[in-house]
Coordinates of C-alpha atoms in Angstrom, one line a residue:
X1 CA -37.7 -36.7 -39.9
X2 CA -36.2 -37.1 -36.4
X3 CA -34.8 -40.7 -35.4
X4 CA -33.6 -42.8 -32.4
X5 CA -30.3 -42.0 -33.4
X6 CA -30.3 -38.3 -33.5
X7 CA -31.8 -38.1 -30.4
X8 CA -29.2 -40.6 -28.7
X9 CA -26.5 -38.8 -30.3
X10 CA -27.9 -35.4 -28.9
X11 CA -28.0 -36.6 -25.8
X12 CA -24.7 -38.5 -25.5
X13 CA -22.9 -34.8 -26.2
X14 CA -24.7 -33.2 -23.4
X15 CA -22.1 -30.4 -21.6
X16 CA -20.6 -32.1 -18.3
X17 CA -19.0 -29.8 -15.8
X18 CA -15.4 -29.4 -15.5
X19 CA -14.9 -32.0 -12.5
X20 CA -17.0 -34.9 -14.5
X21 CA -14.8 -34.6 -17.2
X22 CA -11.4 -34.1 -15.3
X23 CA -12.2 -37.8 -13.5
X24 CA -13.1 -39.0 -16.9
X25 CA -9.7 -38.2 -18.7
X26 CA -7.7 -39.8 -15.2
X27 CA -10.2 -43.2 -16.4
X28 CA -9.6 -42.8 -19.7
X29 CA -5.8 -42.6 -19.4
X30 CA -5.4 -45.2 -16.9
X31 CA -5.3 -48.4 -19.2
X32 CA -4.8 -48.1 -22.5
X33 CA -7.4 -50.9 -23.2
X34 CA -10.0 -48.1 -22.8
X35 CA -12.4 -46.6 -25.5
X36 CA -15.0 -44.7 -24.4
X37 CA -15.9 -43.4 -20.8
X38 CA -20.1 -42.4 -19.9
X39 CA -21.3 -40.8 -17.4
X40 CA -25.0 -41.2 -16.0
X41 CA -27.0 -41.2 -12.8
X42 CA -28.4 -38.0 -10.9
X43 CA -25.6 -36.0 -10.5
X44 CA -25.7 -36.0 -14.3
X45 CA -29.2 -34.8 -14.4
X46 CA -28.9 -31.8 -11.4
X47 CA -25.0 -31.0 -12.8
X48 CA -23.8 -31.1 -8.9
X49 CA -21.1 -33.5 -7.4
X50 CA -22.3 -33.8 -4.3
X51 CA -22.5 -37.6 -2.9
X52 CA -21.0 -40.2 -5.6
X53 CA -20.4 -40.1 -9.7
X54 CA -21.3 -42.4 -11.6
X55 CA -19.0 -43.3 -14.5
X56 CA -19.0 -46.2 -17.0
X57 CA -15.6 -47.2 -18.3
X58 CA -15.9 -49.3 -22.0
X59 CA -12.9 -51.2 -22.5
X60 CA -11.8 -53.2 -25.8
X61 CA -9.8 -55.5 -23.3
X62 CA -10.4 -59.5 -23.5
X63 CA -13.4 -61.4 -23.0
X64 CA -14.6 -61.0 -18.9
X65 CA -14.1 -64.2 -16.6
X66 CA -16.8 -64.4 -14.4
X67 CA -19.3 -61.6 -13.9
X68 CA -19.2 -58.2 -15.4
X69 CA -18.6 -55.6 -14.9
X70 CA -15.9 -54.9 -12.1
X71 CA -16.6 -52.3 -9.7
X72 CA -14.3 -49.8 -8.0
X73 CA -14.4 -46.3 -5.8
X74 CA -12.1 -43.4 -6.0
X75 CA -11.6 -40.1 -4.7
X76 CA -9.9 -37.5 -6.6
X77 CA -8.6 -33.5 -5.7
X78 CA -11.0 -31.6 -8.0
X79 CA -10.2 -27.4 -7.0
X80 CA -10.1 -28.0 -3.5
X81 CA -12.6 -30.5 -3.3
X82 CA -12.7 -34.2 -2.9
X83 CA -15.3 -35.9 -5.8
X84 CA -16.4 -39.1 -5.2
X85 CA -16.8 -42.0 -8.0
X86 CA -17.9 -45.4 -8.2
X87 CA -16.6 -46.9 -11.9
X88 CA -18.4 -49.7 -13.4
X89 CA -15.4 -51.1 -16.2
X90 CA -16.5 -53.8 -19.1
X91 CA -15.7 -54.7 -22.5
X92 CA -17.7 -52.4 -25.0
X93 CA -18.8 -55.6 -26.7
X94 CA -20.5 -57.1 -23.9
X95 CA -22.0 -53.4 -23.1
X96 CA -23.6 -53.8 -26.7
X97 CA -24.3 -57.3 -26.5
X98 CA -26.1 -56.8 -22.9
X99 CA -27.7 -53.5 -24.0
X100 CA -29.6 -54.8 -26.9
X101 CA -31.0 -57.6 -24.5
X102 CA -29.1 -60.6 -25.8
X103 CA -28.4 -61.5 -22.2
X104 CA -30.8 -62.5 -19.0
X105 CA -29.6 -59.4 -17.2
X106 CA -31.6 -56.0 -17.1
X107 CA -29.3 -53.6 -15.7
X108 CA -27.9 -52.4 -18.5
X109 CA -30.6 -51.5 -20.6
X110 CA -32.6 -50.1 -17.9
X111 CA -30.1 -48.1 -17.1
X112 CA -29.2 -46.9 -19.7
X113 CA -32.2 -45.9 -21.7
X114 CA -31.8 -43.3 -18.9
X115 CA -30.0 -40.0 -19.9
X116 CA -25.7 -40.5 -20.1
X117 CA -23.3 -38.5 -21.7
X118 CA -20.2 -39.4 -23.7
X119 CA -17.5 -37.8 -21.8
X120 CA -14.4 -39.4 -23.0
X121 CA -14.2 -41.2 -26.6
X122 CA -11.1 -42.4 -28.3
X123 CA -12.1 -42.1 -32.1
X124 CA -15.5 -41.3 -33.8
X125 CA -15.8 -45.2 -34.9
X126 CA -15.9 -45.7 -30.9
X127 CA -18.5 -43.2 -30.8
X128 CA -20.5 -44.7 -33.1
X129 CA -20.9 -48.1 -31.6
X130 CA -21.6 -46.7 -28.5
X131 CA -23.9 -44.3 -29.8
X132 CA -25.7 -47.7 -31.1
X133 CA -25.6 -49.7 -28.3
X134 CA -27.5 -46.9 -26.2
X135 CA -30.1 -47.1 -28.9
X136 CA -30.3 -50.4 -28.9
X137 CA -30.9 -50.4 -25.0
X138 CA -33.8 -47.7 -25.9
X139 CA -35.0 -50.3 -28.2
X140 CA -34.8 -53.2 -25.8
X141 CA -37.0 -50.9 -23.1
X142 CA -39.6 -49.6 -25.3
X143 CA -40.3 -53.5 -26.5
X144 CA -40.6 -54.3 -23.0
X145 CA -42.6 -51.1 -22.2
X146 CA -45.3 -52.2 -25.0
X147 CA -45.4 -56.4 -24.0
X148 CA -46.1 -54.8 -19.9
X149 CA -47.7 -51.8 -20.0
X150 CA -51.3 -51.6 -20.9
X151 CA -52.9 -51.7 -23.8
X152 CA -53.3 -47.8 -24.9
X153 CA -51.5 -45.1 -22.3
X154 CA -49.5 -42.5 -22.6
X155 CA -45.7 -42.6 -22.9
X156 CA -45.3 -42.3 -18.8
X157 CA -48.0 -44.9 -18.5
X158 CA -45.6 -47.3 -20.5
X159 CA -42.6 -46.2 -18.7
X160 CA -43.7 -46.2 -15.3
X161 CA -44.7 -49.7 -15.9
X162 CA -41.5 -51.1 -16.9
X163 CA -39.3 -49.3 -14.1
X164 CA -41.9 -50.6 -11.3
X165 CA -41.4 -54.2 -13.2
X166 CA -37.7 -53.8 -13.4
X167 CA -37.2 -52.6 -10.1
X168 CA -39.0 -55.7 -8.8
X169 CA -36.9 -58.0 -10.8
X170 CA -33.6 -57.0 -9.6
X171 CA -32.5 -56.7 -6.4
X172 CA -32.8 -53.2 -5.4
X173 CA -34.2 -51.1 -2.3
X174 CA -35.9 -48.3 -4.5
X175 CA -38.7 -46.3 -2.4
X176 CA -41.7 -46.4 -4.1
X177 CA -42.8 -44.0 -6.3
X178 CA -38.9 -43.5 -7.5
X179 CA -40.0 -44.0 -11.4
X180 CA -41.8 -40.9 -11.1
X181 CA -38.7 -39.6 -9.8
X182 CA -36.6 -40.2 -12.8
X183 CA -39.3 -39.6 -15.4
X184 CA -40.6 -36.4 -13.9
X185 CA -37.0 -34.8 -14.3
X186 CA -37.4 -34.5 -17.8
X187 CA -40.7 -36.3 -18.8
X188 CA -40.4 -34.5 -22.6
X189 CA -37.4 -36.6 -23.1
X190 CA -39.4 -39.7 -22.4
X191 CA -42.5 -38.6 -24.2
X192 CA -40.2 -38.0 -27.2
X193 CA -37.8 -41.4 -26.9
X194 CA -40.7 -44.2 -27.1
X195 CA -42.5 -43.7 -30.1
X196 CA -39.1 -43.1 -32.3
X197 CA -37.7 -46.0 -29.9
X198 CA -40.6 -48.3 -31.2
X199 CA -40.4 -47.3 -34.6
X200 CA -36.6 -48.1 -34.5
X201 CA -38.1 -51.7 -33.2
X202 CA -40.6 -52.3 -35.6
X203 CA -43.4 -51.8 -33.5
X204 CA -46.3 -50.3 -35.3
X205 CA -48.6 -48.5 -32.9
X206 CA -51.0 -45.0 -32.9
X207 CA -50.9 -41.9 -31.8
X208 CA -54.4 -40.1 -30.6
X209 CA -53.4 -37.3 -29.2
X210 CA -50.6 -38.6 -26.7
X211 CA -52.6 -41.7 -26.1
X212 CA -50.2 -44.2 -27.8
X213 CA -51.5 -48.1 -28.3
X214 CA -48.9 -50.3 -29.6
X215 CA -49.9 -52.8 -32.2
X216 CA -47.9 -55.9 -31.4
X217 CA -48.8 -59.3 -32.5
X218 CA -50.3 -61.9 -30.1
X219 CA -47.5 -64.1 -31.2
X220 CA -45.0 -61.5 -30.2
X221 CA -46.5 -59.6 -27.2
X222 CA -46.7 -64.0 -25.7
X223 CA -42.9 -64.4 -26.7
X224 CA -42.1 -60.6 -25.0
X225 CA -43.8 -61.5 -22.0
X226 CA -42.0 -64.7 -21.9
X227 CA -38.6 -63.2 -22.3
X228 CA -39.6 -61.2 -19.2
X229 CA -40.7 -63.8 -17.5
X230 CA -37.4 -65.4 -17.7
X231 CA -35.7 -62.4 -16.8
X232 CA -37.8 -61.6 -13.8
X233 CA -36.8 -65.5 -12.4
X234 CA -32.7 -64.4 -13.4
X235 CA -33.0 -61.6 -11.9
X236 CA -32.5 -61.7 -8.2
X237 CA -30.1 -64.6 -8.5
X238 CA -28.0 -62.5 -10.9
X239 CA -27.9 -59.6 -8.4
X240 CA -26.8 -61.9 -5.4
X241 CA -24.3 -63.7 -7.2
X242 CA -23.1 -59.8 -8.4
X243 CA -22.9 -58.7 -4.7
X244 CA -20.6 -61.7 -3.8
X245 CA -18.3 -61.5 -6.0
X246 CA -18.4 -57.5 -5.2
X247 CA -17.6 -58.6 -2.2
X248 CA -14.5 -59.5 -2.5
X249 CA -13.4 -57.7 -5.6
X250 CA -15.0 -54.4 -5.5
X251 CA -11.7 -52.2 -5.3
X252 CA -11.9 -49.1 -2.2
X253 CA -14.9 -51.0 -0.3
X254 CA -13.8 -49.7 3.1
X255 CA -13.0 -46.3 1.7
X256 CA -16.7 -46.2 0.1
X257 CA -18.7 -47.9 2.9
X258 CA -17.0 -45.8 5.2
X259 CA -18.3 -42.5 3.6
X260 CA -21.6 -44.4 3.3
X261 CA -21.4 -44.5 6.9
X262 CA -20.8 -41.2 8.1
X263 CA -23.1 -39.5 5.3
X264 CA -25.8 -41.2 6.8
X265 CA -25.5 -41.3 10.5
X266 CA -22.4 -38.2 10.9
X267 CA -20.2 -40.7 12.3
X268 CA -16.7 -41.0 10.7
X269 CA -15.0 -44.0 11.2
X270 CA -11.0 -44.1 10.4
X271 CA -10.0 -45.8 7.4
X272 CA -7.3 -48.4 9.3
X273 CA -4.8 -50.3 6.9
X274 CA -6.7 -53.6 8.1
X275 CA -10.2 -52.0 7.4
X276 CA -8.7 -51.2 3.7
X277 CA -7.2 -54.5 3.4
X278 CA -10.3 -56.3 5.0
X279 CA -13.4 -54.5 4.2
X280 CA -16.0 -57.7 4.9
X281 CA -14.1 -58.9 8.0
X282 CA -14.2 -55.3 9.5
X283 CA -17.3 -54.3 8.9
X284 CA -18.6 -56.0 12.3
X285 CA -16.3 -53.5 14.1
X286 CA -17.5 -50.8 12.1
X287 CA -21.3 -51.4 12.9
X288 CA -20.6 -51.8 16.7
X289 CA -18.7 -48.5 16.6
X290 CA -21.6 -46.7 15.2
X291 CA -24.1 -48.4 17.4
X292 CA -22.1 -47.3 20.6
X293 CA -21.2 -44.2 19.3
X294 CA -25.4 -43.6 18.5
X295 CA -26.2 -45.0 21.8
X296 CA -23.6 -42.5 23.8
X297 CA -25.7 -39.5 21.9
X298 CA -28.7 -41.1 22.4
X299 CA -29.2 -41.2 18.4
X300 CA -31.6 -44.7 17.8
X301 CA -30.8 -46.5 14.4
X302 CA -33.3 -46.8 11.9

């Protein structure tokens, strides 16, 4: 009988393209505190590298001080092309810890109970623990999924009502309808992950015909509902305090913003030595360039 794992572990060795796994051995090589490097987000899902990759770098480094993880941006040559990454870095202990939902924060596990792949590993133990920690943040969603959804639904029922709850616990700009987005890419996946995800949990539920209907406890569904509660109230405060600090610490902010900028309004901005050094104090002067420069074409900002 199928499990949670060999589903996880299937989809962590999903093929990458060549330029995904090129970045991924530059990350993996670049401290030698790292273990394991993941990939995830869209670009993972249409296999183009157009726009920005999204790579998670697991470390075995020392404990974090402060907030986790750190945040970075880098451009590399890829075949005569320039792809873009934005690299998340933390200890692959407080990935697991934060994964299985031992923490206030939701961004891991919501994250991750979407599809990643494994890209670089540095031994199969290594593998294995990662391997668990993506199950356990399948785990941690599902239980969340039964305590909010509704009673009896299908499997996109309970999923679309965790996203919309997630995405209104953090602080996120996500245009509405976008769980529908990330569940309709591959909605067998998600049809197949909850019930062996709930199993996994110990959550005894029934199937009629697609129509699931978890059997949780009162006792349990209160003290789920609670937990969420609490991590609905964490949630926004966690994310601003995240943004300061990324901020200030958030390694090629200029460099990124600036491609922000001219991907969305076709106006390129030079990447000035004091703009590098200086992202928060520049980006004033970066604004009123754009506005004048929109206002010369007679392009209005939205």
């Amino acid at each position: 009988m199928i499990t949670l794992g060999d589903v996880v572990r299937r989809q962590l060795h999903v093929p990458t393209i060549a330029a995904v796994r090129d970045v991924a051995s530059v990350l993996a090589n670049g401290s030698a505190d790292t273990v394991a490097v993941l990939f995830y987000g869209s670009n993972l899902r249409t296999g183009a590298i157009e726009g920005v990759l999204d790579f998670y770098v697991l470390t075995a480094g020392p404990p974090e001080r402060g907030m986790w993880p750190t945040v970075s941006y880098r451009e590399f040559a890829h075949n005569g092309e320039t792809v873009r990454a934005k690299i998340a870095t933390m200890r692959l202990a407080t990935f697991a810890k934060a994964a299985a939902a031992r923490t206030l924060d939701t961004t891991i596990w919501t994250r991750f109970v979407q599809p990643s792949a494994l890209v670089w590993v540095r031994d199969s133990a290594i593998a294995t623990q990662v391997a668990a920690a993506i199950g356990d943040a399948a785990r941690s969603a599902a239980r969340f999924a039964a305590a909010l959804g509704p009673a009896s639904g299908t499997a996109d029922t309970y999923w679309r009502a965790l996203f919309r709850q997630t995405y209104a616990a953090e602080l996120r700009v996500e245009r509405k309808g976008r769980e529908g987005q990330i569940l309709g890419f591959d909605p067998a996946r998600y049809d197949e992950l909850l019930p062996l995800a709930w199993t996994a949990d110990g959550i005894a539920f029934r199937d009629e015909a697609g129509v699931l209907r978890p059997d949780l406890p009162p006792a349990r569904r209160a003290a789920l509902q609670q937990a969420w509660a609490n991590r609905r109230r964490a949630g926004k405060p966690i994310n601003i305090a995240r943004l300061v600090r990324a901020a200030f610490t958030f390694e090629g902010a200029a460099r990124y913003g600036l491609w922000k900028v001219e991907r969305h309004t076709g106006i390129a901005v030079p990447l000035t030595p004091w703009r590098e050094k200086h992202p928060i104090l520049a980006a004033p002067g970066v604004f009123w360039r754009v506005w004048r420069a929109r206002s010369q074409t007679g392009t209005t900002t939205s």
